[in-house]
PDB file of C-alpha atoms and ligand atoms in Angstrom:
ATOM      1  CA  UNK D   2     -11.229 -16.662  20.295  1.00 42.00           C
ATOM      2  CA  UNK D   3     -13.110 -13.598  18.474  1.00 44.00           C
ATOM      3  CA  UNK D   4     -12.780 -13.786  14.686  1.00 60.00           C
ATOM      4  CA  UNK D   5     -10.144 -11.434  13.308  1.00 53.00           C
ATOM      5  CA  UNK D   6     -11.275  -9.065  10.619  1.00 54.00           C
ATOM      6  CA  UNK D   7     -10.059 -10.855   7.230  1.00 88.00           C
ATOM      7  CA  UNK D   8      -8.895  -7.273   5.068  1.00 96.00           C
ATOM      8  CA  UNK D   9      -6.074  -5.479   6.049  1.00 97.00           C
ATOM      9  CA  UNK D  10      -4.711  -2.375   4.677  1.00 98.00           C
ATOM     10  CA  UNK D  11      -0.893  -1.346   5.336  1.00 98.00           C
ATOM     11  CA  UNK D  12      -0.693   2.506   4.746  1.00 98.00           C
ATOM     12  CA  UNK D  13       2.219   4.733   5.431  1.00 98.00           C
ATOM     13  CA  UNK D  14       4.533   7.636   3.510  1.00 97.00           C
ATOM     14  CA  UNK D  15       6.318   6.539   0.734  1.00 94.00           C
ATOM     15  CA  UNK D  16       9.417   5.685   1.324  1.00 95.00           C
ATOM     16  CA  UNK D  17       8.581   4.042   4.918  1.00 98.00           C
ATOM     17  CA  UNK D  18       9.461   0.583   3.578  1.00 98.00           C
ATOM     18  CA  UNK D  19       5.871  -0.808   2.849  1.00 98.00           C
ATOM     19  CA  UNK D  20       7.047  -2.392  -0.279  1.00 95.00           C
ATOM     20  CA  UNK D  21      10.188  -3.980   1.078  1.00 97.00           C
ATOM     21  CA  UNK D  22       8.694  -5.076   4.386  1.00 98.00           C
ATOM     22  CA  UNK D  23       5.681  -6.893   1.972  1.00 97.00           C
ATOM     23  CA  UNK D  24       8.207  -8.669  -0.073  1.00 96.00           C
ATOM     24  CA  UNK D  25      10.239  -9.992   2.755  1.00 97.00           C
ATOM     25  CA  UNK D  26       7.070 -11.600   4.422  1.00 96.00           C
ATOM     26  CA  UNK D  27       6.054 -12.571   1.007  1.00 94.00           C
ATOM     27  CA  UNK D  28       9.371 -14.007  -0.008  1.00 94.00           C
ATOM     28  CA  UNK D  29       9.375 -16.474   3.471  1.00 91.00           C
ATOM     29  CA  UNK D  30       5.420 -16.865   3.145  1.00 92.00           C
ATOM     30  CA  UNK D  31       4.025 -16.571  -0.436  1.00 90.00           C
ATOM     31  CA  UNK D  32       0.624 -17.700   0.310  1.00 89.00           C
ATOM     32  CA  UNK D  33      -0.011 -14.163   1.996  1.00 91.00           C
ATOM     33  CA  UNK D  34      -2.198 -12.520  -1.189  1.00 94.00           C
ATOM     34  CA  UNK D  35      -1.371  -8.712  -2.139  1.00 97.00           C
ATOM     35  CA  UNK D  36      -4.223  -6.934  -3.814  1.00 98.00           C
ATOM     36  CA  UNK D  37      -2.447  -5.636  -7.224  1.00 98.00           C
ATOM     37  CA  UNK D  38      -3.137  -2.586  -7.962  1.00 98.00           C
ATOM     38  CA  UNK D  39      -4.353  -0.394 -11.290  1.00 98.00           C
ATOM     39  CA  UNK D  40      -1.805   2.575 -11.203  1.00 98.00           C
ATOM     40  CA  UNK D  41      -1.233   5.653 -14.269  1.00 98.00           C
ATOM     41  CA  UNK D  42       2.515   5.988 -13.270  1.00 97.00           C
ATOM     42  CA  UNK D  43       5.184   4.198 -14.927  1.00 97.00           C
ATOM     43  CA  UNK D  44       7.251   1.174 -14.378  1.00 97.00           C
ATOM     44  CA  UNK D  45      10.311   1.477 -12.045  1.00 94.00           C
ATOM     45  CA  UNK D  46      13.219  -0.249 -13.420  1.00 93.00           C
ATOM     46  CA  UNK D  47      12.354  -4.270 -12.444  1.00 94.00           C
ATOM     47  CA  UNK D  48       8.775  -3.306 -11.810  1.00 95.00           C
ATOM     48  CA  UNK D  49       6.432  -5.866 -13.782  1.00 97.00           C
ATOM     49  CA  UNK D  50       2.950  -5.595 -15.489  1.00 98.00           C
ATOM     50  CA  UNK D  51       0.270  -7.575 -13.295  1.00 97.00           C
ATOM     51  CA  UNK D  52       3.266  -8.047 -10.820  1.00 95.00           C
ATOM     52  CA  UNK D  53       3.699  -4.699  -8.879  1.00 95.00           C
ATOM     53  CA  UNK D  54       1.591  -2.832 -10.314  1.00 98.00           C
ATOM     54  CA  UNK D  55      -1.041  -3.279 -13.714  1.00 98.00           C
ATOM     55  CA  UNK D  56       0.429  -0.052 -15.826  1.00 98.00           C
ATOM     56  CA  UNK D  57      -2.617   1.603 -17.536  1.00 98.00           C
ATOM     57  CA  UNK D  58      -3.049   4.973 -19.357  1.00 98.00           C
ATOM     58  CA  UNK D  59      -5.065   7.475 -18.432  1.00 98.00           C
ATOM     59  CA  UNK D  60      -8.071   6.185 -20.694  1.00 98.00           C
ATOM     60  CA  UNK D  61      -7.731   2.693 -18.970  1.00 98.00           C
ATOM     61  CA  UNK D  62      -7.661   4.109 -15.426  1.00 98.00           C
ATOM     62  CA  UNK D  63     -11.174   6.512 -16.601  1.00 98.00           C
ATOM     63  CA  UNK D  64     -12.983   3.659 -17.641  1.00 98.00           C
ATOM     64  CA  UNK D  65     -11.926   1.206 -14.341  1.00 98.00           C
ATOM     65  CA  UNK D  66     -13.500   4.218 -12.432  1.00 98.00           C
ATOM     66  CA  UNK D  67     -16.524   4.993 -14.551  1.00 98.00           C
ATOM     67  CA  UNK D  68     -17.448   1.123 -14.251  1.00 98.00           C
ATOM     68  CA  UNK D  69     -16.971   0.809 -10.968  1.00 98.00           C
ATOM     69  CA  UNK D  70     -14.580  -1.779 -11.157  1.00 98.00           C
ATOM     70  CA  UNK D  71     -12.362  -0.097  -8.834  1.00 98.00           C
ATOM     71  CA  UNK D  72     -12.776  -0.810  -4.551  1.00 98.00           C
ATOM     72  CA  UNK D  73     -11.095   2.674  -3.999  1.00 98.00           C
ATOM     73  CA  UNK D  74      -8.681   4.920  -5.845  1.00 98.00           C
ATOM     74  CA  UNK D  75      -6.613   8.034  -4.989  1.00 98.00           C
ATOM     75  CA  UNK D  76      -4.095  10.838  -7.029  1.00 98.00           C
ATOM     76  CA  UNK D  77      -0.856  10.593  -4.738  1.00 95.00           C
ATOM     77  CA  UNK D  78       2.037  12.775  -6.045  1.00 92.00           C
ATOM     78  CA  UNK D  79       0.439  12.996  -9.405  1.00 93.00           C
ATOM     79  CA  UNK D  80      -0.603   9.505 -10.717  1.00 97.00           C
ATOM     80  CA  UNK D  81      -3.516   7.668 -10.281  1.00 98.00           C
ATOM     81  CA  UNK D  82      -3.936   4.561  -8.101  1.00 98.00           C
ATOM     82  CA  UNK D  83      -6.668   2.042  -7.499  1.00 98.00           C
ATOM     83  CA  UNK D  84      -7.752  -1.254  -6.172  1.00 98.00           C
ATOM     84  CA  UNK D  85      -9.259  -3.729  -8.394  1.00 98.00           C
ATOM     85  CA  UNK D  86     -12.613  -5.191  -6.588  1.00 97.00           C
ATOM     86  CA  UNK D  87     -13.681  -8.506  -8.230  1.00 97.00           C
ATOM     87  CA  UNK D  88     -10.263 -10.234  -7.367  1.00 96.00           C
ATOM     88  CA  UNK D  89     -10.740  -8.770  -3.167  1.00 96.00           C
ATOM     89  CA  UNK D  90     -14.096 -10.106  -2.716  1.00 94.00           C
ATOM     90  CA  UNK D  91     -13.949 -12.871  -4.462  1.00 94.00           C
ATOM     91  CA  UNK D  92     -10.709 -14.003  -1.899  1.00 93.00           C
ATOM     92  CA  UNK D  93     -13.443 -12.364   0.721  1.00 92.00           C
ATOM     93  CA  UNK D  94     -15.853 -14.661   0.512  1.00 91.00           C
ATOM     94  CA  UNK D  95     -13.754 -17.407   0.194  1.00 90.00           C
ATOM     95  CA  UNK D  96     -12.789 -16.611   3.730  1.00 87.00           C
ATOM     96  CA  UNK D  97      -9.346 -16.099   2.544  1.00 90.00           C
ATOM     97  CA  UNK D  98      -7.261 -13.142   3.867  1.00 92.00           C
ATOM     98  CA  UNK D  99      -6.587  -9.948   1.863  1.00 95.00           C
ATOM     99  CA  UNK D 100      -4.044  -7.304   2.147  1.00 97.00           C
ATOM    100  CA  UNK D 101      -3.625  -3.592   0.798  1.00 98.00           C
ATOM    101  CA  UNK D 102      -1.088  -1.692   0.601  1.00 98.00           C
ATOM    102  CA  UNK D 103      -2.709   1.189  -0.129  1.00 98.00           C
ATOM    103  CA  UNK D 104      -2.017   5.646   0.564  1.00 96.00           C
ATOM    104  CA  UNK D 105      -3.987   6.891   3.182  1.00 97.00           C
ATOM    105  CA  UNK D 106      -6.955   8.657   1.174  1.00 97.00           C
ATOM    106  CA  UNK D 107      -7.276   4.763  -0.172  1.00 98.00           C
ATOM    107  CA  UNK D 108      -7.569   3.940   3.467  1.00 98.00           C
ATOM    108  CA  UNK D 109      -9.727   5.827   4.534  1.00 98.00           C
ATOM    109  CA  UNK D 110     -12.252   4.849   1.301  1.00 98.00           C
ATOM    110  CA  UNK D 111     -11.890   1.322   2.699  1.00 97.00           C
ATOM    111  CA  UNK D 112     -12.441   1.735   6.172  1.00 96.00           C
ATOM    112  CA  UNK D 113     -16.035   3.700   4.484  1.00 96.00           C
ATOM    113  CA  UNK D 114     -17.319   0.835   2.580  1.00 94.00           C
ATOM    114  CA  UNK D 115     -15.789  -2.342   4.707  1.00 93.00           C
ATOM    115  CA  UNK D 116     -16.287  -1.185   8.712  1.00 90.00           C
ATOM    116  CA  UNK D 117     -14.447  -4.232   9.775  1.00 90.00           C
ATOM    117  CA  UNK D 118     -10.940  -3.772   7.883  1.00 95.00           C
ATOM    118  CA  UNK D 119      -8.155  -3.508   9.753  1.00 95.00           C
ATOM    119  CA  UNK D 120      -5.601  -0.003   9.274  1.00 97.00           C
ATOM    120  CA  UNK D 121      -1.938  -0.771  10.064  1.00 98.00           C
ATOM    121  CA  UNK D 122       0.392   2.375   9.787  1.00 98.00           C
ATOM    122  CA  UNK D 123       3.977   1.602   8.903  1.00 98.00           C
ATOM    123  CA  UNK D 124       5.590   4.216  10.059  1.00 98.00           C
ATOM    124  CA  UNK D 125       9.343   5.733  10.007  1.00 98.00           C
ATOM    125  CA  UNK D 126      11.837   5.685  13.116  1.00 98.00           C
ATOM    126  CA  UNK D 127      11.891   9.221  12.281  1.00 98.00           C
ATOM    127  CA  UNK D 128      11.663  12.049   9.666  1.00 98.00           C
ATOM    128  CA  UNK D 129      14.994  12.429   8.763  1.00 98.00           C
ATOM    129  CA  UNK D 130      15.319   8.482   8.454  1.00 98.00           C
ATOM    130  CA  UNK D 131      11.759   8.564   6.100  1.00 97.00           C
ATOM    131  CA  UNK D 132      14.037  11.467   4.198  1.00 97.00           C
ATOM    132  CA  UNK D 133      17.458   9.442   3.738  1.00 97.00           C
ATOM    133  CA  UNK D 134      15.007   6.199   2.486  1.00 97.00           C
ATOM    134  CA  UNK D 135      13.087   8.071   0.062  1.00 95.00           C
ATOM    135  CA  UNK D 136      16.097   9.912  -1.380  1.00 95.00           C
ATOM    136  CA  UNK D 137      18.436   6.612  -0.820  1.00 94.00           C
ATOM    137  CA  UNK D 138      15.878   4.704  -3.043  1.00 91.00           C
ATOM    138  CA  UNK D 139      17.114   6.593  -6.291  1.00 90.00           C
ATOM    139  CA  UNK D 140      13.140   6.223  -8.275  1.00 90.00           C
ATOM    140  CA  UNK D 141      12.399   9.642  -8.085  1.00 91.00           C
ATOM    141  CA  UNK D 142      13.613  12.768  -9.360  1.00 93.00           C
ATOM    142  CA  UNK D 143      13.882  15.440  -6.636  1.00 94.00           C
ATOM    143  CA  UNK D 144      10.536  17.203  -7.853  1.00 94.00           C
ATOM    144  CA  UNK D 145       8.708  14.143  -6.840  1.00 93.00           C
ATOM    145  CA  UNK D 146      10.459  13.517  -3.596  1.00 95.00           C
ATOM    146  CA  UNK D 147       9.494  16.659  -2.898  1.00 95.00           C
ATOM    147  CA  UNK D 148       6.043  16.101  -3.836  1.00 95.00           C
ATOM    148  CA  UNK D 149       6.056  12.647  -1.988  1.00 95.00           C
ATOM    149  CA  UNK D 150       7.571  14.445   1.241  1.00 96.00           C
ATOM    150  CA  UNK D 151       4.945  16.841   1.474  1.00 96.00           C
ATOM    151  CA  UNK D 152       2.114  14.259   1.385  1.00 95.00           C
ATOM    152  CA  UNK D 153       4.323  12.629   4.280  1.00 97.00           C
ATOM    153  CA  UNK D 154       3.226  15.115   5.890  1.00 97.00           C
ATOM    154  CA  UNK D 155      -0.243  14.366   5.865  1.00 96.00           C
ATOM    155  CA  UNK D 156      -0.117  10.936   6.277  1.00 97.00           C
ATOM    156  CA  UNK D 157       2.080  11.140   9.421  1.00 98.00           C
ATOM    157  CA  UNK D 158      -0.542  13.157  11.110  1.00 98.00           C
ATOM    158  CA  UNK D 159      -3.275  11.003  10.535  1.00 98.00           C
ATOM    159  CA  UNK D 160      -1.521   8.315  12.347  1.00 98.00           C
ATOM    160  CA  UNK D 161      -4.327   8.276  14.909  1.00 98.00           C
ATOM    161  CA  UNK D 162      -6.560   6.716  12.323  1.00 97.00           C
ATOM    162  CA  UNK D 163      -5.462   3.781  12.391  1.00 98.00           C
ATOM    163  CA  UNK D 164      -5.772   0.452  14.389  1.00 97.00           C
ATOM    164  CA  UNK D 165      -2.159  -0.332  14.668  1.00 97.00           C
ATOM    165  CA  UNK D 166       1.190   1.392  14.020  1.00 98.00           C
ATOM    166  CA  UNK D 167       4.373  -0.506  13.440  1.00 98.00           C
ATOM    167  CA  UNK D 168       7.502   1.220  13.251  1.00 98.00           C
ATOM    168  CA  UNK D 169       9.624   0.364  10.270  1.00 98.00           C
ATOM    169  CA  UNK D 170      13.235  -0.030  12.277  1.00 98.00           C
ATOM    170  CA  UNK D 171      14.176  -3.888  11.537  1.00 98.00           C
ATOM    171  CA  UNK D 172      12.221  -5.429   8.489  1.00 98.00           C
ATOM    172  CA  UNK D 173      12.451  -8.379   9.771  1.00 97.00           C
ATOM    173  CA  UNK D 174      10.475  -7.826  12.563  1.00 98.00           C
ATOM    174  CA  UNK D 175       7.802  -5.313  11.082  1.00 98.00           C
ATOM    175  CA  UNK D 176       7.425  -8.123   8.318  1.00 97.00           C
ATOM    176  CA  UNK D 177       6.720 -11.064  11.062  1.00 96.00           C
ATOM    177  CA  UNK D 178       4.586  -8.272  13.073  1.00 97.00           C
ATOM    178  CA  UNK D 179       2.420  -7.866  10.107  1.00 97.00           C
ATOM    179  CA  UNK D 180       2.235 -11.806   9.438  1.00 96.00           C
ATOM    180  CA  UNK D 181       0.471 -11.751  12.732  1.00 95.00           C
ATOM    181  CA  UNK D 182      -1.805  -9.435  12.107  1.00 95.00           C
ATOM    182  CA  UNK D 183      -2.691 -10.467   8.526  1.00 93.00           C
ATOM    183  CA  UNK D 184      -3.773 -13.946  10.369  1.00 78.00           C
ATOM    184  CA  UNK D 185      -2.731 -16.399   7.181  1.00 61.00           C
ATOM    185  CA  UNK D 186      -3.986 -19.749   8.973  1.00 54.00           C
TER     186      UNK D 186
HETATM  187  P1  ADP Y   3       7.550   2.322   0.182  1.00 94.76           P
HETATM  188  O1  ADP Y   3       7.070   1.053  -0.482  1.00 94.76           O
HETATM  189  O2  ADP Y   3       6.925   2.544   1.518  1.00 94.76           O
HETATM  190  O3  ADP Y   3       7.483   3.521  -0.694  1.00 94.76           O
HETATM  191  P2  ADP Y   3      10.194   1.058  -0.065  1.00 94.76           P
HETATM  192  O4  ADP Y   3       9.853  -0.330   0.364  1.00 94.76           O
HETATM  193  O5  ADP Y   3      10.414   1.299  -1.523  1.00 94.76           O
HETATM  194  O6  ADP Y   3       9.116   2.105   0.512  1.00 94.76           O
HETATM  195  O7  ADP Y   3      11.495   1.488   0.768  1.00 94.76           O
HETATM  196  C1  ADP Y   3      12.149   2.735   0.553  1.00 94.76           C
HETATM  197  C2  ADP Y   3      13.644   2.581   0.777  1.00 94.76           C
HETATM  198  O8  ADP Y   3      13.907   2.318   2.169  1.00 94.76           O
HETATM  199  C3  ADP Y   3      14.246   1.403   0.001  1.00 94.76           C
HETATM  200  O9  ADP Y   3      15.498   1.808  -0.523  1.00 94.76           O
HETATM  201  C4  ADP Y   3      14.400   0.320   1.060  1.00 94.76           C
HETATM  202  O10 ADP Y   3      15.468  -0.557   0.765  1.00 94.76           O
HETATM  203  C5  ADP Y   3      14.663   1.125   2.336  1.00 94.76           C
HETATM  204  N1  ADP Y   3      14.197   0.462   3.578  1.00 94.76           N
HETATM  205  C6  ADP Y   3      12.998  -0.142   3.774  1.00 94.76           C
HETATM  206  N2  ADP Y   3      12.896  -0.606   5.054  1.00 94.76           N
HETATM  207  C7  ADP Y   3      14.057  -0.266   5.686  1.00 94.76           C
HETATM  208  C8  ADP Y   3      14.569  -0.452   7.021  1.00 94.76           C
HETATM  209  N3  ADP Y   3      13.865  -1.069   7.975  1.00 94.76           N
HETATM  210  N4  ADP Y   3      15.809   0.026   7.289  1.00 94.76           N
HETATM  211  C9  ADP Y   3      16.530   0.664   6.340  1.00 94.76           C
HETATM  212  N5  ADP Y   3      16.110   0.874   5.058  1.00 94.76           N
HETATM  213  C10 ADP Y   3      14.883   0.422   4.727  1.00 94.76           C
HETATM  214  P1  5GP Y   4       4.452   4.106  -5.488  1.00 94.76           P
HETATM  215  O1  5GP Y   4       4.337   5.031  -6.666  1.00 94.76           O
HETATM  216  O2  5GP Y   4       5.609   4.475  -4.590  1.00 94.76           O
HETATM  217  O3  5GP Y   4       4.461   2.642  -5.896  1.00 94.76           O
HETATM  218  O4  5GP Y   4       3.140   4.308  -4.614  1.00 94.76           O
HETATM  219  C1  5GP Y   4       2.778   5.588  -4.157  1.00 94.76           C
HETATM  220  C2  5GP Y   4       1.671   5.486  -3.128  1.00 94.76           C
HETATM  221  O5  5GP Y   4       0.498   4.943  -3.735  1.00 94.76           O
HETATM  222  C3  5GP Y   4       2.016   4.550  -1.962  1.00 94.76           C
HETATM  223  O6  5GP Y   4       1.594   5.186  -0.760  1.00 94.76           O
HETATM  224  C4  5GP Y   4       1.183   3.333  -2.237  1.00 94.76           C
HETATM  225  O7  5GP Y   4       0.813   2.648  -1.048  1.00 94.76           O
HETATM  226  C5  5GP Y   4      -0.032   3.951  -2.881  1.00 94.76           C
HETATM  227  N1  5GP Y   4      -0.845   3.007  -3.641  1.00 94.76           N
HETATM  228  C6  5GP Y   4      -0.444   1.923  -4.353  1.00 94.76           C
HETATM  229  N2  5GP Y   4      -1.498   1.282  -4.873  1.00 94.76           N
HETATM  230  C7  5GP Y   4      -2.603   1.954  -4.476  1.00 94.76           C
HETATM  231  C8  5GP Y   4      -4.013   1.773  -4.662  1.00 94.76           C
HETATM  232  O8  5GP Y   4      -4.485   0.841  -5.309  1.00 94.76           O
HETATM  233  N3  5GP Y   4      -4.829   2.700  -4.091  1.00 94.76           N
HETATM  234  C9  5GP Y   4      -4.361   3.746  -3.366  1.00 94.76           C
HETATM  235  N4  5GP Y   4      -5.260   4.576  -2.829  1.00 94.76           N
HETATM  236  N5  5GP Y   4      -3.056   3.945  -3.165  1.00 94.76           N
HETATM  237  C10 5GP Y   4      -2.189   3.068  -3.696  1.00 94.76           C
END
Protein backbone atom coordinates (compact mmCIF):
# COMPACT_ATOMS: atom_id res chain seq x y z
CA UNK A 1 0.00 0.00 0.00
CA UNK A 2 1.80 3.48 -0.92
CA UNK A 3 2.02 5.81 2.09
CA UNK A 4 -0.62 8.53 2.05
CA UNK A 5 0.63 12.06 2.35
CA UNK A 6 0.07 12.92 6.24
CA UNK A 7 -1.13 17.06 5.75
CA UNK A 8 -4.22 17.83 4.34
CA UNK A 9 -5.68 21.10 3.60
CA UNK A 10 -9.64 21.51 3.08
CA UNK A 11 -10.13 24.83 1.08
CA UNK A 12 -13.31 26.12 -0.37
CA UNK A 13 -15.61 29.61 -0.42
CA UNK A 14 -16.88 30.61 2.66
CA UNK A 15 -19.94 29.62 3.29
CA UNK A 16 -19.44 26.02 1.52
CA UNK A 17 -19.79 24.28 4.89
CA UNK A 18 -16.02 23.64 5.73
CA UNK A 19 -16.59 24.48 9.28
CA UNK A 20 -19.72 22.44 9.81
CA UNK A 21 -18.59 19.44 7.79
CA UNK A 22 -15.12 19.58 10.26
CA UNK A 23 -17.16 19.60 13.35
CA UNK A 24 -19.42 16.78 12.42
CA UNK A 25 -16.36 14.43 11.68
CA UNK A 26 -14.80 15.90 14.69
CA UNK A 27 -17.79 15.51 16.92
CA UNK A 28 -18.03 11.38 15.91
CA UNK A 29 -14.05 11.23 15.74
CA UNK A 30 -12.21 13.76 18.00
CA UNK A 31 -8.85 12.37 17.60
CA UNK A 32 -8.80 13.95 13.96
CA UNK A 33 -6.37 17.24 14.92
CA UNK A 34 -7.43 20.76 13.32
CA UNK A 35 -4.56 23.16 12.96
CA UNK A 36 -5.97 26.39 14.97
CA UNK A 37 -5.49 29.17 13.45
CA UNK A 38 -4.05 32.98 14.33
CA UNK A 39 -6.86 35.22 12.78
CA UNK A 40 -7.30 39.56 13.20
CA UNK A 41 -11.17 39.22 12.86
CA UNK A 42 -13.40 38.98 15.69
CA UNK A 43 -15.22 36.35 17.57
CA UNK A 44 -18.58 35.12 16.14
CA UNK A 45 -21.09 34.74 18.76
CA UNK A 46 -19.98 31.04 20.47
CA UNK A 47 -16.63 31.30 18.78
CA UNK A 48 -13.80 30.60 21.51
CA UNK A 49 -10.17 31.86 22.03
CA UNK A 50 -7.63 28.89 21.21
CA UNK A 51 -10.88 26.97 20.16
CA UNK A 52 -11.89 28.26 16.63
CA UNK A 53 -9.80 30.58 16.16
CA UNK A 54 -6.70 32.41 18.55
CA UNK A 55 -8.17 36.26 18.30
CA UNK A 56 -5.10 38.58 18.01
CA UNK A 57 -4.75 42.32 17.13
CA UNK A 58 -3.13 43.59 14.50
CA UNK A 59 0.26 44.04 16.52
CA UNK A 60 0.03 40.27 17.53
CA UNK A 61 -0.66 39.04 13.98
CA UNK A 62 2.73 41.58 12.73
CA UNK A 63 4.94 40.06 15.04
CA UNK A 64 3.68 36.07 14.32
CA UNK A 65 4.68 37.09 10.69
CA UNK A 66 7.87 39.01 11.28
CA UNK A 67 9.12 35.86 13.38
CA UNK A 68 8.23 33.50 11.21
CA UNK A 69 6.15 31.69 13.41
CA UNK A 70 3.49 31.49 10.96
CA UNK A 71 3.38 28.16 8.15
CA UNK A 72 1.31 30.48 5.78
CA UNK A 73 -1.04 33.42 6.12
CA UNK A 74 -3.50 35.27 3.82
CA UNK A 75 -5.97 38.76 3.97
CA UNK A 76 -9.46 37.13 2.95
CA UNK A 77 -12.34 39.69 3.02
CA UNK A 78 -10.33 42.01 5.12
CA UNK A 79 -8.78 40.19 8.17
CA UNK A 80 -5.79 38.47 8.54
CA UNK A 81 -5.37 34.69 8.83
CA UNK A 82 -2.52 32.34 9.54
CA UNK A 83 -1.31 28.95 10.48
CA UNK A 84 0.72 28.49 13.48
CA UNK A 85 3.92 26.16 12.51
CA UNK A 86 5.52 24.69 15.69
CA UNK A 87 2.20 22.87 16.73
CA UNK A 88 1.96 21.24 12.56
CA UNK A 89 5.33 19.89 12.52
CA UNK A 90 5.70 18.92 15.63
CA UNK A 91 2.26 16.44 14.98
CA UNK A 92 4.44 15.95 11.51
CA UNK A 93 7.07 14.30 12.74
CA UNK A 94 5.31 12.45 15.09
CA UNK A 95 3.80 10.77 12.10
CA UNK A 96 0.51 11.98 13.23
CA UNK A 97 -2.01 13.40 10.69
CA UNK A 98 -2.71 17.14 10.25
CA UNK A 99 -5.51 19.01 8.77
CA UNK A 100 -6.10 22.71 7.46
CA UNK A 101 -8.76 24.32 6.81
CA UNK A 102 -7.35 26.96 5.24
CA UNK A 103 -8.56 29.91 1.97
CA UNK A 104 -7.09 29.13 -1.12
CA UNK A 105 -4.06 31.73 -1.24
CA UNK A 106 -3.19 29.64 2.21
CA UNK A 107 -3.31 26.65 -0.03
CA UNK A 108 -1.51 27.36 -2.40
CA UNK A 109 1.51 28.67 0.22
CA UNK A 110 1.31 25.09 1.50
CA UNK A 111 1.34 23.14 -1.45
CA UNK A 112 4.92 25.68 -2.05
CA UNK A 113 6.72 24.72 1.00
CA UNK A 114 5.23 20.94 1.70
CA UNK A 115 5.06 19.21 -2.12
CA UNK A 116 3.40 16.23 -0.65
CA UNK A 117 0.16 17.87 1.06
CA UNK A 118 -2.87 16.89 -0.05
CA UNK A 119 -5.66 19.91 -1.51
CA UNK A 120 -9.31 18.87 -1.00
CA UNK A 121 -11.87 21.47 -2.42
CA UNK A 122 -15.21 21.51 -0.67
CA UNK A 123 -17.21 22.77 -2.94
CA UNK A 124 -21.05 24.02 -3.25
CA UNK A 125 -23.93 22.00 -5.13
CA UNK A 126 -24.21 25.23 -6.77
CA UNK A 127 -23.91 29.08 -6.66
CA UNK A 128 -27.11 30.00 -5.68
CA UNK A 129 -27.00 27.21 -2.86
CA UNK A 130 -23.18 28.74 -1.74
CA UNK A 131 -25.44 32.22 -1.80
CA UNK A 132 -28.56 31.03 0.41
CA UNK A 133 -25.65 29.34 3.02
CA UNK A 134 -23.61 32.31 3.31
CA UNK A 135 -26.56 34.69 3.71
CA UNK A 136 -28.62 31.85 5.80
CA UNK A 137 -25.61 31.81 8.26
CA UNK A 138 -26.57 35.37 9.69
CA UNK A 139 -22.35 36.32 10.75
CA UNK A 140 -21.97 38.78 8.28
CA UNK A 141 -23.30 42.01 7.43
CA UNK A 142 -24.20 42.27 3.72
CA UNK A 143 -20.90 44.35 2.94
CA UNK A 144 -18.94 41.34 3.85
CA UNK A 145 -21.05 38.78 2.11
CA UNK A 146 -20.50 40.71 -0.59
CA UNK A 147 -16.92 40.84 -0.10
CA UNK A 148 -16.85 37.01 0.73
CA UNK A 149 -18.96 36.31 -2.58
CA UNK A 150 -16.63 37.94 -4.74
CA UNK A 151 -13.58 35.99 -3.48
CA UNK A 152 -15.99 32.90 -4.23
CA UNK A 153 -15.37 33.73 -7.22
CA UNK A 154 -11.88 33.13 -7.30
CA UNK A 155 -11.72 30.25 -5.38
CA UNK A 156 -14.34 28.40 -7.50
CA UNK A 157 -12.18 28.80 -10.50
CA UNK A 158 -9.20 27.49 -9.14
CA UNK A 159 -10.91 24.30 -8.47
CA UNK A 160 -8.49 22.56 -10.83
CA UNK A 161 -5.79 23.02 -8.27
CA UNK A 162 -6.59 20.76 -6.25
CA UNK A 163 -6.24 16.93 -5.66
CA UNK A 164 -9.76 16.21 -4.76
CA UNK A 165 -13.14 17.99 -4.83
CA UNK A 166 -16.02 16.97 -2.64
CA UNK A 167 -19.24 18.45 -3.09
CA UNK A 168 -20.84 19.77 0.05
CA UNK A 169 -24.64 18.22 -0.60
CA UNK A 170 -25.09 15.78 2.59
CA UNK A 171 -22.60 16.56 5.53
CA UNK A 172 -22.71 13.49 6.51
CA UNK A 173 -21.20 12.07 3.73
CA UNK A 174 -18.61 14.90 2.78
CA UNK A 175 -17.58 14.55 6.59
CA UNK A 176 -16.98 10.52 6.31
CA UNK A 177 -15.42 11.31 2.66
CA UNK A 178 -12.92 13.51 4.25
CA UNK A 179 -12.26 10.94 7.25
CA UNK A 180 -10.98 8.82 4.46
CA UNK A 181 -8.87 10.95 3.06
CA UNK A 182 -7.41 12.48 6.25
CA UNK A 183 -6.26 8.62 6.93
CA UNK A 184 -6.61 8.84 11.06
CA UNK A 185 -5.29 5.11 11.66
P1 LIG B 1 -17.61 27.78 5.99
O1 LIG B 1 -16.92 27.24 7.22
O2 LIG B 1 -17.20 27.07 4.74
O3 LIG B 1 -17.54 29.26 5.86
P2 LIG B 1 -20.06 27.02 7.43
O4 LIG B 1 -19.65 25.68 7.94
O5 LIG B 1 -20.10 28.15 8.40
O6 LIG B 1 -19.18 27.42 6.14
O7 LIG B 1 -21.50 26.82 6.75
C1 LIG B 1 -22.24 27.92 6.22
C2 LIG B 1 -23.73 27.68 6.40
O8 LIG B 1 -24.15 26.58 5.57
C3 LIG B 1 -24.10 27.30 7.83
O9 LIG B 1 -25.30 27.96 8.18
C4 LIG B 1 -24.29 25.79 7.76
O10 LIG B 1 -25.22 25.33 8.73
C5 LIG B 1 -24.80 25.57 6.34
N1 LIG B 1 -24.45 24.26 5.76
C6 LIG B 1 -23.23 23.65 5.80
N2 LIG B 1 -23.26 22.47 5.12
C7 LIG B 1 -24.53 22.33 4.62
C8 LIG B 1 -25.20 21.33 3.83
N3 LIG B 1 -24.57 20.23 3.39
N4 LIG B 1 -26.50 21.54 3.53
C9 LIG B 1 -27.14 22.65 3.95
N5 LIG B 1 -26.58 23.64 4.70
C10 LIG B 1 -25.28 23.49 5.04
P1 LIG C 1 -13.96 32.77 8.57
O1 LIG C 1 -13.77 34.23 8.84
O2 LIG C 1 -15.26 32.48 7.85
O3 LIG C 1 -13.77 31.92 9.82
O4 LIG C 1 -12.80 32.34 7.57
C1 LIG C 1 -12.63 33.01 6.34
C2 LIG C 1 -11.67 32.24 5.45
O5 LIG C 1 -10.38 32.21 6.06
C3 LIG C 1 -12.08 30.78 5.24
O6 LIG C 1 -11.89 30.48 3.86
C4 LIG C 1 -11.10 30.02 6.09
O7 LIG C 1 -10.83 28.72 5.58
C5 LIG C 1 -9.88 30.89 5.97
N1 LIG C 1 -8.88 30.65 7.01
C6 LIG C 1 -9.07 30.30 8.30
N2 LIG C 1 -7.90 30.13 8.93
C7 LIG C 1 -6.93 30.37 8.02
C8 LIG C 1 -5.50 30.33 8.04
O8 LIG C 1 -4.85 30.04 9.04
N3 LIG C 1 -4.86 30.65 6.88
C9 LIG C 1 -5.52 30.98 5.74
N4 LIG C 1 -4.79 31.25 4.66
N5 LIG C 1 -6.86 31.03 5.68
C10 LIG C 1 -7.55 30.72 6.79
Amino acid sequence: MSERPRLTVLSGPSGVGKSTVVAHMRKEHPEVWLSVSATTRKPRPGERHGVHYFFVTDEEMDKLIANGELLEWAEFAGNRYGTPRAAVLERLENGEPVLLEIDLQGARQVRESMADAQLVFLAPPSWEELVRRLTGRGTEPPEVIERRLEAARTELAAEPEFDVTLVNTSVEDVASELLALVDVV
